PDB file of C-alpha atoms in Angstrom:
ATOM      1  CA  UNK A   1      22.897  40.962  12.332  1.00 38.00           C
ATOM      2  CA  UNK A   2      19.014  40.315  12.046  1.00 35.00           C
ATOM      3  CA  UNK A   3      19.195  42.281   8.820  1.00 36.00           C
ATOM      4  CA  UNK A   4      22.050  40.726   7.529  1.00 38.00           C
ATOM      5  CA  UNK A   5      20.632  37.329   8.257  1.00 43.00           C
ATOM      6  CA  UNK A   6      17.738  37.671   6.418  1.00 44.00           C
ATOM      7  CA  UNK A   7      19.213  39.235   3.213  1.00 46.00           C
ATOM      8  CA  UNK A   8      20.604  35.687   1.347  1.00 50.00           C
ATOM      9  CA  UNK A   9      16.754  34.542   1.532  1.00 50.00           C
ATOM     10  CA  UNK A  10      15.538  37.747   0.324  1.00 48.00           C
ATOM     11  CA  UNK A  11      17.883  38.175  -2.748  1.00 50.00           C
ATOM     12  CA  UNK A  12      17.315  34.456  -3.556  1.00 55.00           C
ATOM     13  CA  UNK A  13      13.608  35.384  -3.425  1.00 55.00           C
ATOM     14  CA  UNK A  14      14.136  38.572  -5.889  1.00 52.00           C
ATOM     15  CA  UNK A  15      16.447  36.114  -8.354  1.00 56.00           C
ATOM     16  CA  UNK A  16      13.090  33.961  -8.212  1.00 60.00           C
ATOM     17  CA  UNK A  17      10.961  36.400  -9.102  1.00 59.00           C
ATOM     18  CA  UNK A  18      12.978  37.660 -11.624  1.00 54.00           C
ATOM     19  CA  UNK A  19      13.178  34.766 -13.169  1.00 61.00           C
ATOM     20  CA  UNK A  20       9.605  34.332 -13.111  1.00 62.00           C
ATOM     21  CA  UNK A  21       8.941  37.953 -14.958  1.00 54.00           C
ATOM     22  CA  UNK A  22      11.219  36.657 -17.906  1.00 56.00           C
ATOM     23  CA  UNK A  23       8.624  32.848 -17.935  1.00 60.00           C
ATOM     24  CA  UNK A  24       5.369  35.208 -17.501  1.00 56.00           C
ATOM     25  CA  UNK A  25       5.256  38.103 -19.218  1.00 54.00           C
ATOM     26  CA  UNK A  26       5.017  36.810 -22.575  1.00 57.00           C
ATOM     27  CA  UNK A  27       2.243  34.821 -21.055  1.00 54.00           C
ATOM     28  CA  UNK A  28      -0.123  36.893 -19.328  1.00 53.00           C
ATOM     29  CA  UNK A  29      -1.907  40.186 -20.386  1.00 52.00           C
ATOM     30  CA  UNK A  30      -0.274  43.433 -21.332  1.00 47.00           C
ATOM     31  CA  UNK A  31      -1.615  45.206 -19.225  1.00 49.00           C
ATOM     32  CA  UNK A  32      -0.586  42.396 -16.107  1.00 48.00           C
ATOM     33  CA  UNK A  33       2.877  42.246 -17.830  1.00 47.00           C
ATOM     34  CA  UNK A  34       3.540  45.900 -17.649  1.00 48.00           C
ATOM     35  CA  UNK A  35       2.692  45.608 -13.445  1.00 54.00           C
ATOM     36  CA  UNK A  36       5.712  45.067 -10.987  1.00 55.00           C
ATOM     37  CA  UNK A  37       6.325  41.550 -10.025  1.00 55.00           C
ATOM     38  CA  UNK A  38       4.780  41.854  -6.657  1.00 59.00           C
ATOM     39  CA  UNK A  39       1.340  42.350  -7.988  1.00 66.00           C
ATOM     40  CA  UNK A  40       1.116  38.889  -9.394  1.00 75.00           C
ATOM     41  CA  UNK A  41      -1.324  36.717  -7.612  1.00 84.00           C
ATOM     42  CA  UNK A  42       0.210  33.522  -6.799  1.00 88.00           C
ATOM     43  CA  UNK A  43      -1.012  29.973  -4.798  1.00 90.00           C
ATOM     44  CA  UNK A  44       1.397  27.421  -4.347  1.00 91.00           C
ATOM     45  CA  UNK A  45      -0.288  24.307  -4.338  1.00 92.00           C
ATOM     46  CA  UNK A  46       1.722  20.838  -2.709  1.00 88.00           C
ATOM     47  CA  UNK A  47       1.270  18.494  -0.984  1.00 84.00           C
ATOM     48  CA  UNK A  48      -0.814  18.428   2.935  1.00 83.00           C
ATOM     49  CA  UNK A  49       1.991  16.451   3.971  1.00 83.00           C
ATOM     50  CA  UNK A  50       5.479  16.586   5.447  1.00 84.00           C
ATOM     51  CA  UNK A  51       7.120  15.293   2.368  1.00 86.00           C
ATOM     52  CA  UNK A  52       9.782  16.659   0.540  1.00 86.00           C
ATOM     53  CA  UNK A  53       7.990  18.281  -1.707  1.00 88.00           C
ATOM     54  CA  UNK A  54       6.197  20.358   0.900  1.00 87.00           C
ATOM     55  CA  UNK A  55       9.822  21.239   2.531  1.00 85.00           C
ATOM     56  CA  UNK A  56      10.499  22.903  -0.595  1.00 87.00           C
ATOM     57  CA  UNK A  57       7.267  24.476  -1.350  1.00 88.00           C
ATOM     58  CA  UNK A  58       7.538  25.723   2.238  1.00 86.00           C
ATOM     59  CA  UNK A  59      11.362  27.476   1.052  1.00 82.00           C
ATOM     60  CA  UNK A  60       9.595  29.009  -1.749  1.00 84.00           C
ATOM     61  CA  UNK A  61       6.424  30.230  -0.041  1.00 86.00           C
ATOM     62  CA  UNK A  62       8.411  31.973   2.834  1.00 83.00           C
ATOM     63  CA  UNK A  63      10.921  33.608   0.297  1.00 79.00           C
ATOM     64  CA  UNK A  64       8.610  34.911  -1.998  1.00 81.00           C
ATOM     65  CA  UNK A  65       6.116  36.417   0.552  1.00 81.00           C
ATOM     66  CA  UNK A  66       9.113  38.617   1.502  1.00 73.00           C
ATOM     67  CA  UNK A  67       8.517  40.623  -2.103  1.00 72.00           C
ATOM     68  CA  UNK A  68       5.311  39.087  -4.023  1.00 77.00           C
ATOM     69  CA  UNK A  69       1.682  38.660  -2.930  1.00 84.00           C
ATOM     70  CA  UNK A  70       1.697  34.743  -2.652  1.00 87.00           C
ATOM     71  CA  UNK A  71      -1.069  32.248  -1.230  1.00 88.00           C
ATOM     72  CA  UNK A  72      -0.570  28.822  -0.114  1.00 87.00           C
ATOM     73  CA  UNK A  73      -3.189  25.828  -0.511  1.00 83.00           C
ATOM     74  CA  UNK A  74      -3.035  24.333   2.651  1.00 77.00           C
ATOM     75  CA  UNK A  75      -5.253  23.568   6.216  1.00 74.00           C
ATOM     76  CA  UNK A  76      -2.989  24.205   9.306  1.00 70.00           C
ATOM     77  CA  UNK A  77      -2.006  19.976   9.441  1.00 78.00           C
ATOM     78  CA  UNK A  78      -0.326  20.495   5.909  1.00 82.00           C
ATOM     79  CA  UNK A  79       3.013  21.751   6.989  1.00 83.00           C
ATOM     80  CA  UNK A  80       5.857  19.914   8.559  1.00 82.00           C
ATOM     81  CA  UNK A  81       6.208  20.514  12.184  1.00 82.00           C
ATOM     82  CA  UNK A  82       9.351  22.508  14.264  1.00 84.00           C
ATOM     83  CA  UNK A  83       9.853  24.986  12.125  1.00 84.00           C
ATOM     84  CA  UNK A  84      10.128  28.700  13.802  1.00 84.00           C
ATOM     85  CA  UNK A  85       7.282  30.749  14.943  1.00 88.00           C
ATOM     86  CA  UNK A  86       8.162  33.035  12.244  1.00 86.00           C
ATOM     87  CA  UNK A  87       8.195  30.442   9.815  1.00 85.00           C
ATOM     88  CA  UNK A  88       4.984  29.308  10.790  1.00 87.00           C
ATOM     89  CA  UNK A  89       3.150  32.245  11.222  1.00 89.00           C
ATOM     90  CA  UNK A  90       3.857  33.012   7.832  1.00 89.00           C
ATOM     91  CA  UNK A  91       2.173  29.561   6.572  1.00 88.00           C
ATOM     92  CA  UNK A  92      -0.343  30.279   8.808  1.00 87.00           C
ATOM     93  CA  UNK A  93      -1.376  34.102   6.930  1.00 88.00           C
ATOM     94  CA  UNK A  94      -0.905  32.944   3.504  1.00 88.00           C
ATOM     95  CA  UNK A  95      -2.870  29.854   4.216  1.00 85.00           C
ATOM     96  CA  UNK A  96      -5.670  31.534   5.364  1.00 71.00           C
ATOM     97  CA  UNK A  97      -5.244  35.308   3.181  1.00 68.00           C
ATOM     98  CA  UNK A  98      -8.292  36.473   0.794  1.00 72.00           C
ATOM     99  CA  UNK A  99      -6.829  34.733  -2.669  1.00 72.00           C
ATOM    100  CA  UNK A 100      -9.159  36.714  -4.900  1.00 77.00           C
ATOM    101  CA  UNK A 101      -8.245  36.505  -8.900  1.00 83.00           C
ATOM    102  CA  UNK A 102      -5.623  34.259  -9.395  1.00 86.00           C
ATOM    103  CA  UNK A 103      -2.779  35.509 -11.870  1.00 85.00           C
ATOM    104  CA  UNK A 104      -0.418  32.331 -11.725  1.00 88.00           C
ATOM    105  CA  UNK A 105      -1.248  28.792  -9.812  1.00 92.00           C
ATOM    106  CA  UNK A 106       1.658  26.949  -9.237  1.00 92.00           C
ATOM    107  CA  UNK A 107       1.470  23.088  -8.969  1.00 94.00           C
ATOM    108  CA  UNK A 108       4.618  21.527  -6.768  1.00 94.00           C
ATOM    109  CA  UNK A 109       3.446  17.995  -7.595  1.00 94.00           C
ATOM    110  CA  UNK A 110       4.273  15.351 -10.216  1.00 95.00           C
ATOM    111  CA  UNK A 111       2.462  15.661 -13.466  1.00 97.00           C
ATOM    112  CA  UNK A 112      -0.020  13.249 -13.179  1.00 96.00           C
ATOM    113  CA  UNK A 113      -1.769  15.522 -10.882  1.00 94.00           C
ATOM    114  CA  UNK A 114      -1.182  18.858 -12.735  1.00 96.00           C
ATOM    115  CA  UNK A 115      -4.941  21.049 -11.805  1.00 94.00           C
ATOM    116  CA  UNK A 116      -7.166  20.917 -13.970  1.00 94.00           C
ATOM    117  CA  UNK A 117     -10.031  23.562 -14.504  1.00 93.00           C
ATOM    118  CA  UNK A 118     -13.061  24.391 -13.156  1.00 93.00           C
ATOM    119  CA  UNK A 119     -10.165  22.912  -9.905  1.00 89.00           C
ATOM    120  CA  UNK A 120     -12.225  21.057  -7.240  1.00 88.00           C
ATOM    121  CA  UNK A 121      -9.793  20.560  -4.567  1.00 82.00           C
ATOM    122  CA  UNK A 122      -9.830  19.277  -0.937  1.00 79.00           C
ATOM    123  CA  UNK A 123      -8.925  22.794   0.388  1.00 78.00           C
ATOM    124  CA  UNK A 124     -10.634  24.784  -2.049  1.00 79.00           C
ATOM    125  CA  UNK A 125     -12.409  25.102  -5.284  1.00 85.00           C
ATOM    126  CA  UNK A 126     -11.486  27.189  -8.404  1.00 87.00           C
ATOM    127  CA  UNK A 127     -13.817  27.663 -11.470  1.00 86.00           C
ATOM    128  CA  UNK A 128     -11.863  29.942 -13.764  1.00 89.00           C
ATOM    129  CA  UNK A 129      -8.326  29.517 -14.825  1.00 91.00           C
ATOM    130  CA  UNK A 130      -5.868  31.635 -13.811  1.00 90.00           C
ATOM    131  CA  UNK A 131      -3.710  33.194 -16.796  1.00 86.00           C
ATOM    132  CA  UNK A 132      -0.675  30.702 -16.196  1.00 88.00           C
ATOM    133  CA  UNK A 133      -0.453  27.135 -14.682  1.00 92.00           C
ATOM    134  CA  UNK A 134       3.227  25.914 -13.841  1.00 92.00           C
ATOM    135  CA  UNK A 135       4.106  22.273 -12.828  1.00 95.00           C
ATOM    136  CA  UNK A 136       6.953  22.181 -10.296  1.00 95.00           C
ATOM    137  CA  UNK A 137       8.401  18.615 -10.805  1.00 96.00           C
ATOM    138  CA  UNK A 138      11.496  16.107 -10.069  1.00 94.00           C
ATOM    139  CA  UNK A 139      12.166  12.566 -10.627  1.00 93.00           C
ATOM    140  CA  UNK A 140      15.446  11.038  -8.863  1.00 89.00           C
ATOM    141  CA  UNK A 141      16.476   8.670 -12.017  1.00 90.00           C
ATOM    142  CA  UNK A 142      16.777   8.830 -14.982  1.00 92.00           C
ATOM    143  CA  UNK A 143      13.527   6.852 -16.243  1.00 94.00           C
ATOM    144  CA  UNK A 144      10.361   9.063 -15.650  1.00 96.00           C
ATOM    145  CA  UNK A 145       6.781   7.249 -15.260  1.00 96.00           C
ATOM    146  CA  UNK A 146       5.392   6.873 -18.737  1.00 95.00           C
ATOM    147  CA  UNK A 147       2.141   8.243 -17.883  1.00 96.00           C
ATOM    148  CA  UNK A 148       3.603  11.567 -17.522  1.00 97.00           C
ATOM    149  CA  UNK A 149       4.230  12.904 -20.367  1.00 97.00           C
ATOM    150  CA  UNK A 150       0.157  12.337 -21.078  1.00 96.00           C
ATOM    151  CA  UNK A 151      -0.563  15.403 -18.307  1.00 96.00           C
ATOM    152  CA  UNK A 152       2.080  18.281 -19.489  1.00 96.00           C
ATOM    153  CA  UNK A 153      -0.341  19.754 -21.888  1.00 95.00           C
ATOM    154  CA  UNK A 154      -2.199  20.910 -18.652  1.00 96.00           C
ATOM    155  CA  UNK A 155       0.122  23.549 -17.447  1.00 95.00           C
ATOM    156  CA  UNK A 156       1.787  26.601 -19.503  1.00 92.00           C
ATOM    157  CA  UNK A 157       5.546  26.234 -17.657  1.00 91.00           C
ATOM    158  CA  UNK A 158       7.662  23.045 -15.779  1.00 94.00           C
ATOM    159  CA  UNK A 159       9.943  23.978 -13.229  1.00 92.00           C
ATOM    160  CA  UNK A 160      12.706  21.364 -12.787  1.00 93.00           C
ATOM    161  CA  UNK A 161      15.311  22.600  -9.932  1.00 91.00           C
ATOM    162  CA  UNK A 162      18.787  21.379 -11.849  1.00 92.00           C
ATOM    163  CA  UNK A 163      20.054  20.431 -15.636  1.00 93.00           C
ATOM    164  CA  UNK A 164      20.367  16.662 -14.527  1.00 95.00           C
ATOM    165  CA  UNK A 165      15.917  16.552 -14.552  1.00 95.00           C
ATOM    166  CA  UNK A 166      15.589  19.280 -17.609  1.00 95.00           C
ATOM    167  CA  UNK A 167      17.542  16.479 -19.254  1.00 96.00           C
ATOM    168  CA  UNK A 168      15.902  13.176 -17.921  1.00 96.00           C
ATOM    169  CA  UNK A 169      12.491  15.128 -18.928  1.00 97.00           C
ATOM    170  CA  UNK A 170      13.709  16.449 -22.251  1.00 97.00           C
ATOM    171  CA  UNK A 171      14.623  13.025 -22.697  1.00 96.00           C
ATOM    172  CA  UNK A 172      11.205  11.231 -21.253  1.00 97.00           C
ATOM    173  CA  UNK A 173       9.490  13.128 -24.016  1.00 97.00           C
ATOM    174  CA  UNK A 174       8.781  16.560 -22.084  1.00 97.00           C
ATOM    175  CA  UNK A 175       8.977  19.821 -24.781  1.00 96.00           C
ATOM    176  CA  UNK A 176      12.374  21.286 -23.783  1.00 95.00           C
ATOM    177  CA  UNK A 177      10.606  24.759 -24.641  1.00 91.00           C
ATOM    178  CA  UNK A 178       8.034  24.466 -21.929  1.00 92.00           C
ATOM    179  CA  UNK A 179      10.875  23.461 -19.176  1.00 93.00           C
ATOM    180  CA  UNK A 180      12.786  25.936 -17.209  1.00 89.00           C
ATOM    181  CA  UNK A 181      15.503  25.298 -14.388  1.00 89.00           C
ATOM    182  CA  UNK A 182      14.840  27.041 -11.000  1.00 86.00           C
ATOM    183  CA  UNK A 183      17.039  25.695  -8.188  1.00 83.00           C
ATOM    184  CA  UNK A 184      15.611  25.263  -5.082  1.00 78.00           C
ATOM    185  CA  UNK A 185      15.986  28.000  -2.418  1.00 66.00           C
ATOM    186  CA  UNK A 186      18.000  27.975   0.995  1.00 66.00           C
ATOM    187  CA  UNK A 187      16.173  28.458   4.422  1.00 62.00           C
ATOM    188  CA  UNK A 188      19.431  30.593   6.203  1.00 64.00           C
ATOM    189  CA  UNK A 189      17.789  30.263   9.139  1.00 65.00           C
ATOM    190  CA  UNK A 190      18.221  26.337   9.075  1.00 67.00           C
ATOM    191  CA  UNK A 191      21.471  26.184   6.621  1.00 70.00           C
ATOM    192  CA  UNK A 192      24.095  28.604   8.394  1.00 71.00           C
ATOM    193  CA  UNK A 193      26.829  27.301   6.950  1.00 74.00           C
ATOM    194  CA  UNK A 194      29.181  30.704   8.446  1.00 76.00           C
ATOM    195  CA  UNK A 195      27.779  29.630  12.151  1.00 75.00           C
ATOM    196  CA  UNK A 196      29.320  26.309  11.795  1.00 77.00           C
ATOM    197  CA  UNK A 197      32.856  24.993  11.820  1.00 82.00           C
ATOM    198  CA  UNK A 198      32.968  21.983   8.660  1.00 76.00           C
ATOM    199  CA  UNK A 199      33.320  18.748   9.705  1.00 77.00           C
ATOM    200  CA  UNK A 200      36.377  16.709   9.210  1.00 77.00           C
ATOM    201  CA  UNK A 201      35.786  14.024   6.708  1.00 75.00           C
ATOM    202  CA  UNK A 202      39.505  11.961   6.124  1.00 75.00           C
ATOM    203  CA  UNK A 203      38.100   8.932   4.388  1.00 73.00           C
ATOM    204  CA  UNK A 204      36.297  11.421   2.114  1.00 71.00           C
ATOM    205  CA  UNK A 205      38.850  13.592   1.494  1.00 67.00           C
ATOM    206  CA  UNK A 206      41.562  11.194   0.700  1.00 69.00           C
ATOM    207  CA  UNK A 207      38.796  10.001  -2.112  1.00 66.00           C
ATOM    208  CA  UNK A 208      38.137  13.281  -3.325  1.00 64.00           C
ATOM    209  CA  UNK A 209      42.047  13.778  -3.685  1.00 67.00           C
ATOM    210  CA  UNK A 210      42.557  10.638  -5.559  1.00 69.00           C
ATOM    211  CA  UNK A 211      40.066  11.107  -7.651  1.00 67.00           C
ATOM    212  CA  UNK A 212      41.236  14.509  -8.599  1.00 67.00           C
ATOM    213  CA  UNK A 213      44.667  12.982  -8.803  1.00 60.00           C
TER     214      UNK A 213
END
């Protein structure tokens, strides 16, 4: 059961990756490119707060250190708090894990505070830049914040987790060729949808019927 429990999360996180080879490799180095996917060196960088953006940094951190050698830019206050001890004992040893040469930096913020290079951060400091820079981004509407668009030239990739932002930032100005959709990742350890019976909505339903009526 413990096995099965944990597979969803781990073939999400292989999906990821995969997904990630295809962005990189024509990217980085031959010799890099020709290397297995866990030998990237990645940091996730988001923000030291319990935001959503760090809930879903947090979903791609814990996934990915299952297969890839990934670092997290964080002090111990950063992360949002009840989450399991497994959970957070992961944060805990990729906050705090020998980064070394960074391959790929990852940036789960808006654009206006894409890295730049020599990075001086409040965690941690980092002169040279690492062979790709990737924005993870979102906006809720459909009208992004015009001073945007001036920051995209600092990263190499933008992650946008469904068609409805690629769009809104396609249409905000972003280049569609430097945008890629990866959907956010599932926690099955706090979405269980096969432990729980669904709840009965009538209203909804009878609107839902209607409406496909």
């Amino acid at each position: 059961q413990r096995v099965r429990s944990h597979l969803p999360r781990v073939l999400h996180a292989v999906r990821l990756l995969a997904a990630f080879v295809r962005r990189w490799a024509p990217l980085l180095e031959h010799e890099l490119a020709q290397q297995h996917a866990s030998a990237y060196n990645i940091i996730w960088d988001t923000y030291c707060d319990c935001t959503g953006w760090n809930v879903e940094a947090i979903t791609y951190i814990t996934g990915l250190d299952e297969v890839a050698n990934v670092h997290a830019v964080a002090d111990h206050k950063c992360f949002c708090r009840g989450y399991p001890e497994a959970t957070r004992n992961t944060l805990e040893r990729v906050r705090s894990s020998d980064r070394g040469a960074l391959d790929v930096w990852v940036s789960h913020k808006p654009p206006d505070v894409y890295p730049r290079f020599p990075h001086y951060g409040e965690h941690f400091d980092y002169a040279p830049r690492p062979r790709l820079v990737v924005g993870r981004s979102m906006f809720e509407t459909t009208v992004l914040p015009p001073h945007w668009l001036e920051h995209h030239e600092r990263v190499d990739d933008i992650w946008v987790p469904s068609r409805f932002c690629y769009r809104n930032f396609v249409r905000n100005g972003f280049p569609a060729d430097k945008l890629a959709v990866i959907p956010e990742g599932v926690d099955v350890h706090l979405y269980a949808p096969d432990a729980v019976s669904p709840l009965a909505l009538p209203e909804i339903d009878d609107v839902v019927a209607r409406r496909r009526a």
